[in-house]
XYZ file of C-alpha atoms in Angstrom:
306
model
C 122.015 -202.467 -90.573
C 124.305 -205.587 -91.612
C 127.766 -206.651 -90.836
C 130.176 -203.593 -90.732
C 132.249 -205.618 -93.542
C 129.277 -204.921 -95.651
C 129.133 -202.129 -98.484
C 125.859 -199.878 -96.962
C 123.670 -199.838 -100.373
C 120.399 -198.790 -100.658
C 117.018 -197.769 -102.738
C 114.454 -195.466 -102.909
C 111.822 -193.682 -105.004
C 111.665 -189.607 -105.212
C 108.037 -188.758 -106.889
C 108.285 -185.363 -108.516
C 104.996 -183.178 -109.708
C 104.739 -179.600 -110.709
C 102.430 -177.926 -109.332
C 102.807 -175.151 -112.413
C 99.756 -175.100 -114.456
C 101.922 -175.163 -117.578
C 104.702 -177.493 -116.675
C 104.394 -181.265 -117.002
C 107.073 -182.133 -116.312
C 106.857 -186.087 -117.770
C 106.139 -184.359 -121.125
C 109.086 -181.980 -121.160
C 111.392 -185.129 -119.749
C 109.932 -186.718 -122.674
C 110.698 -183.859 -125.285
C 113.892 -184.415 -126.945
C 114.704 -180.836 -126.880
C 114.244 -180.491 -123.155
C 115.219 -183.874 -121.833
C 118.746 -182.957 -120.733
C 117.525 -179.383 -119.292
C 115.367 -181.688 -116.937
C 118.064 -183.972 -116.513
C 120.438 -181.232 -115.627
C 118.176 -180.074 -112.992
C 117.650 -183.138 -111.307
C 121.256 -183.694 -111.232
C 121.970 -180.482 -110.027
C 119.351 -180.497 -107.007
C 120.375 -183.962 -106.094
C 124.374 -182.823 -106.168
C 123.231 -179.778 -103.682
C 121.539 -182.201 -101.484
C 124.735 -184.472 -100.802
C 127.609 -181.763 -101.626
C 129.095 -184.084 -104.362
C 127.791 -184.877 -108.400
C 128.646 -188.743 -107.142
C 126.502 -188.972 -104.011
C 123.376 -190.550 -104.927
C 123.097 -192.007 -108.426
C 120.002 -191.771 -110.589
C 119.273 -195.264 -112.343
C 116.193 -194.623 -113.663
C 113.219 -192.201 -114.613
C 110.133 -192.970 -115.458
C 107.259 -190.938 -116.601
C 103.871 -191.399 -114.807
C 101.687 -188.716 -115.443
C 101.656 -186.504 -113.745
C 104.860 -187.655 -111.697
C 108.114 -188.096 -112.383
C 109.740 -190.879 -110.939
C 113.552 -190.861 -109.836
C 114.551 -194.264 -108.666
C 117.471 -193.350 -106.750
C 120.901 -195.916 -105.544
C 122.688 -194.861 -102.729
C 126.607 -196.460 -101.741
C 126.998 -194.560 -98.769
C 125.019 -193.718 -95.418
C 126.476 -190.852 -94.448
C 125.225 -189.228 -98.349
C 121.781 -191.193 -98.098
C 121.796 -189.059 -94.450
C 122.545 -186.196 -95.793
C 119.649 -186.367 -99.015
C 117.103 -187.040 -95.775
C 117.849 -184.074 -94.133
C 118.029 -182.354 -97.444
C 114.448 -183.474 -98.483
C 113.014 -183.239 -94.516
C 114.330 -179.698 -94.284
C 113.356 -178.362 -97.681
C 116.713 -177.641 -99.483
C 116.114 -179.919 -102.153
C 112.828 -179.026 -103.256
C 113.805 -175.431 -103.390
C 117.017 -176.608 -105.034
C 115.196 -178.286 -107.769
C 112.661 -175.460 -108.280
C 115.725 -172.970 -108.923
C 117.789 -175.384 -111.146
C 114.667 -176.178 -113.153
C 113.527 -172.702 -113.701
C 117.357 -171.677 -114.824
C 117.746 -174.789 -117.409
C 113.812 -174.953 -118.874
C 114.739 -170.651 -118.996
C 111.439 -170.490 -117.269
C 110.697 -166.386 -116.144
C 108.967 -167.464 -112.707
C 109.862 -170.806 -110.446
C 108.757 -174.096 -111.407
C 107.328 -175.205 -108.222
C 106.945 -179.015 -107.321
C 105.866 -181.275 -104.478
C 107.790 -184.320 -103.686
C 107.182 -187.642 -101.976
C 109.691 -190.342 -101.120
C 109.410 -194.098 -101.110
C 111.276 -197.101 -100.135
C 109.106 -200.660 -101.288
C 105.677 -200.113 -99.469
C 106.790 -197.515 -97.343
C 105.781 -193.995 -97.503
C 108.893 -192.500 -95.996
C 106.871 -189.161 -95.570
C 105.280 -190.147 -92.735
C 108.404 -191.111 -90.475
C 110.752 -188.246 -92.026
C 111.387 -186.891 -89.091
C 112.838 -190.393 -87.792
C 115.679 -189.857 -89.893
C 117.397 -194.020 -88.784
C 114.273 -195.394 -89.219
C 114.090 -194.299 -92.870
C 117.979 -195.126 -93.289
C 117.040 -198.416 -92.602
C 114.249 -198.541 -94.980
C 116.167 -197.367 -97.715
C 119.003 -199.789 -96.759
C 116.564 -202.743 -96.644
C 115.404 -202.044 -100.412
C 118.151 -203.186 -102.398
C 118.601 -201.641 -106.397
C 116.662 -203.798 -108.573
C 118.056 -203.009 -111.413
C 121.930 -201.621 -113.645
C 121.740 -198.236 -114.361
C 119.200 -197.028 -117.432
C 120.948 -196.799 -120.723
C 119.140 -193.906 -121.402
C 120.665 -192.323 -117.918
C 124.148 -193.010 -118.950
C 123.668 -191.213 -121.824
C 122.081 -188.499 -120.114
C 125.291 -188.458 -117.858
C 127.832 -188.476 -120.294
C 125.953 -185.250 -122.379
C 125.791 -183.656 -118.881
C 129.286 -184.026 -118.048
C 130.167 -182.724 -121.806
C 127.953 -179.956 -120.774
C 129.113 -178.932 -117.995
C 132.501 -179.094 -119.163
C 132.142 -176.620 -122.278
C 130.487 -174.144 -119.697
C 133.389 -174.604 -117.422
C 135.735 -174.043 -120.369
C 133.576 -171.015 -121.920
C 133.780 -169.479 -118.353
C 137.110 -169.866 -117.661
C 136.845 -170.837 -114.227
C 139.195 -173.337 -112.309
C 139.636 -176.663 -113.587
C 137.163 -179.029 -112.264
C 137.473 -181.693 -109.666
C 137.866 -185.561 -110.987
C 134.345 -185.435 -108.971
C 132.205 -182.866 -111.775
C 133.989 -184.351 -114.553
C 134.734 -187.268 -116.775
C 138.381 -188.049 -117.491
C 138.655 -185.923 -120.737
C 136.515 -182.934 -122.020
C 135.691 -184.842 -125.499
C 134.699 -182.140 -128.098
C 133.151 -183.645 -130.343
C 130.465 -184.903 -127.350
C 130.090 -180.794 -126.517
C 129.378 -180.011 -130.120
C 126.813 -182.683 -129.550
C 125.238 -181.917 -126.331
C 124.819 -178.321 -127.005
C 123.548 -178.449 -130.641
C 120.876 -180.787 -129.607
C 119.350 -178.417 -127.658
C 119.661 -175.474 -129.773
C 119.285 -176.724 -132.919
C 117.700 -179.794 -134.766
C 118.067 -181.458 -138.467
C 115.828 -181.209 -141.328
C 116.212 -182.863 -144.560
C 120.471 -183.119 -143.744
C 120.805 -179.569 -143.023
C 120.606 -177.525 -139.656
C 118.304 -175.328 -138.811
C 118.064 -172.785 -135.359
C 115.487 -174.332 -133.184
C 113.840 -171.054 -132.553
C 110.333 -170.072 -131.139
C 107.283 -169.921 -133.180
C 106.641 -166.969 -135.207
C 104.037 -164.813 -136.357
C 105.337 -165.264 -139.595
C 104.980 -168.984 -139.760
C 101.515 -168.729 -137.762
C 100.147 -167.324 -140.876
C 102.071 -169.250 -143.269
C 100.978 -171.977 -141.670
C 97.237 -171.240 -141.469
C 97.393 -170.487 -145.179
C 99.091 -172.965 -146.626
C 98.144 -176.221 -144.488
C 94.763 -176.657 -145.691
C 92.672 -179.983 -144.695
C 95.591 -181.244 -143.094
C 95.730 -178.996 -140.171
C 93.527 -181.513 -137.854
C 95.913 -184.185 -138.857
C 98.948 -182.027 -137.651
C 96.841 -181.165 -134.695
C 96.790 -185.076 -133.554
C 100.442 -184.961 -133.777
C 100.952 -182.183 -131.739
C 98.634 -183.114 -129.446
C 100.897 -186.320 -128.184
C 102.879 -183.509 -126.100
C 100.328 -180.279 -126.082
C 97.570 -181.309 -123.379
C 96.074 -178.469 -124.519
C 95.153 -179.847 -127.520
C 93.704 -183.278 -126.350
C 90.610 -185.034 -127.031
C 88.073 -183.442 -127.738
C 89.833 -179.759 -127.994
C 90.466 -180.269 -132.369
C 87.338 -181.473 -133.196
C 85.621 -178.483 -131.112
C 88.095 -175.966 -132.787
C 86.656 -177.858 -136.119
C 83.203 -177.090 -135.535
C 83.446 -173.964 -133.487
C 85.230 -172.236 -136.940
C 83.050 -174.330 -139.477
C 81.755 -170.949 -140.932
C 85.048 -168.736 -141.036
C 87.061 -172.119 -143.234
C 90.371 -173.684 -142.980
C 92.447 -170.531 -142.415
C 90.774 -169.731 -139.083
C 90.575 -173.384 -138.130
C 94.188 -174.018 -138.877
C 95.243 -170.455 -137.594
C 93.151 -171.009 -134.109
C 94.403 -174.618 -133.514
C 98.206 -173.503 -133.663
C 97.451 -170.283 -131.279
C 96.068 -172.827 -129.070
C 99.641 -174.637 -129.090
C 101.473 -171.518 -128.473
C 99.375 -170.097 -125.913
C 100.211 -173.601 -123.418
C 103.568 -174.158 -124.418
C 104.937 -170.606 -124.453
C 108.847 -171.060 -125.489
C 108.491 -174.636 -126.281
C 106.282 -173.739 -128.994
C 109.087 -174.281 -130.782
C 109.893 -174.419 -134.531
C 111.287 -178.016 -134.415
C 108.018 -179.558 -133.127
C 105.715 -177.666 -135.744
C 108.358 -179.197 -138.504
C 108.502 -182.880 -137.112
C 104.492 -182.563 -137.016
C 104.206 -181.462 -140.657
C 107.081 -183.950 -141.768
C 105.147 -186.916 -140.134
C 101.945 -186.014 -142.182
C 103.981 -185.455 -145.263
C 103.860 -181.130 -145.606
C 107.248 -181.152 -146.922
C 106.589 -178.573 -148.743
C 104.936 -176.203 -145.859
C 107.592 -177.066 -143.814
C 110.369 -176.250 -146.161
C 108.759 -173.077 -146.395
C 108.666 -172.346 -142.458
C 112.450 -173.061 -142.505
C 113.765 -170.718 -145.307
C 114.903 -173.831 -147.882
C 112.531 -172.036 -150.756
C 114.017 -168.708 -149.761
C 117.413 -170.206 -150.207
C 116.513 -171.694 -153.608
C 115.276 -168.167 -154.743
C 118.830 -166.683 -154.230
C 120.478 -169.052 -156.297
């Protein structure tokens, strides 16, 4: 595999699907509020598979519905070994399927299937001849630095992980786990993006959908509840084409209310907890309900008791 002088580096692809009826996983990757929950998972799995945070490195994923795409850099053989075994053996599937169902809070396993790639080869097929695939891997160099987007991922994770260590008060951290300093203004950063979001300069708990603002919302969105629709719709697949205009015409005779009311039931029924309030607000902002989603958030409320 090359001159011993050389440094053993290598490439490969790790396709990820969910085989979940509910979870897509390129949309929640995709979802601001669940990015790094995703991130964290794959991470985590990948971590188990080598024993170290630092043994293969992620430097990019892409989204290909219905896959996610790892493409994955390895620096050492005896770690790309190691992930081989890992993924012929099982251990990191199951791996991922318990980190993902702890950071997306899911109440039953997210269950994937995998498939692994170097270039044109399907390294499925030969798994079992675990040099043969070393050497495929080896022979497909990293075409590309590490994503921006990754780094950033990394740095929030490591923040992350380093408030949690600190919240637990567990034993410092290896140099391994961690970045050089626990930066808290990073933590504040990485933790309030995924439980809360901004709206209008303030800050606002990134709750769940309530009944409460179902019916507000069916009462007070009026003709513009289709147009919300199509925004939702760009991460609900339960509301694509042609799901809103059949909600339109199925309701014709009960009005607006029931179209409006029956088209956000429809969002919370597929996305469970990621019917979340921050997605409803960002749908109303972006067809200019300001006012209905002032309302949904409490600002009127808070303008009443002044």
């Amino acid at each position: 595999m090359g001159d011993s002088s050389d440094v053993w580096v290598g490439s490969a692809y790790l396709f990820i699907q969910s085989t979940s009826e509910k979870v897509f996983l390129p949309v929640l990757y995709e979802s601001p509020q669940q990015k790094l929950s995703v991130f964290k998972a794959l991470k985590l799995a990948l971590a188990d598979s080598t024993g170290s945070l630092n043994g293969v490195d992620m430097l990019k994923v892409h989204c290909s519905d219905p896959h996610l795409i790892i493409q994955l850099k390895f620096c050492n053989q005896e770690n790309c070994r190691k992930f081989l075994q890992s993924y012929r053996q099982g251990t990191l599937q199951e791996s991922l399927q318990k980190h993902l169902k702890v950071s997306l809070a899911m109440s039953t396993s997210v269950l994937v299937q995998m498939e692994l790639k170097a270039g044109t080869e399907k390294l499925d097929s030969m798994i079992r001849e675990e040099d043969r695939c070393l050497e495929c891997i080896y022979h497909e160099k990293p075409n590309r630095l590490r994503d921006e987007e990754i780094t950033e991922l990394e740095e929030s994770f490591r923040s992350l992980n380093c408030y949690q260590e600190s919240s637990s008060n567990s034993k410092h951290p290896s140099s391994n786990s961690l970045p050089p300093s626990c930066r808290p203004l990073q933590i504040s950063n990485a933790v309030s993006q995924m439980d809360s979001f901004t709206f209008q300069g303030q800050q606002f708990a990134n709750r769940r959908i309530t009944p409460d603002d179902h019916q507000k919302f069916a009462k007070l969105v009026s003709k513009k509840w289709k147009q919300v629709g199509r925004s939702l719709q760009i991460t609900c697949r339960a509301l694509r084409d042609p799901v809103i205009d059949n909600l339109a015409i199925e309701y014709e005779r009960e009005g607006l209310y029931e179209q409006a009311y029956q088209l956000l039931r429809r969002f919370i029924d597929s996305e469970g907890k990621k019917a979340t309030l921050q997605r409803l607000v960002a749908a109303l902002e972006e067809n200019g309900l300001l006012s209905l989603a002032e309302e949904l958030v409490g600002l009127h409320q808070n303008e009443n008791r002044l």
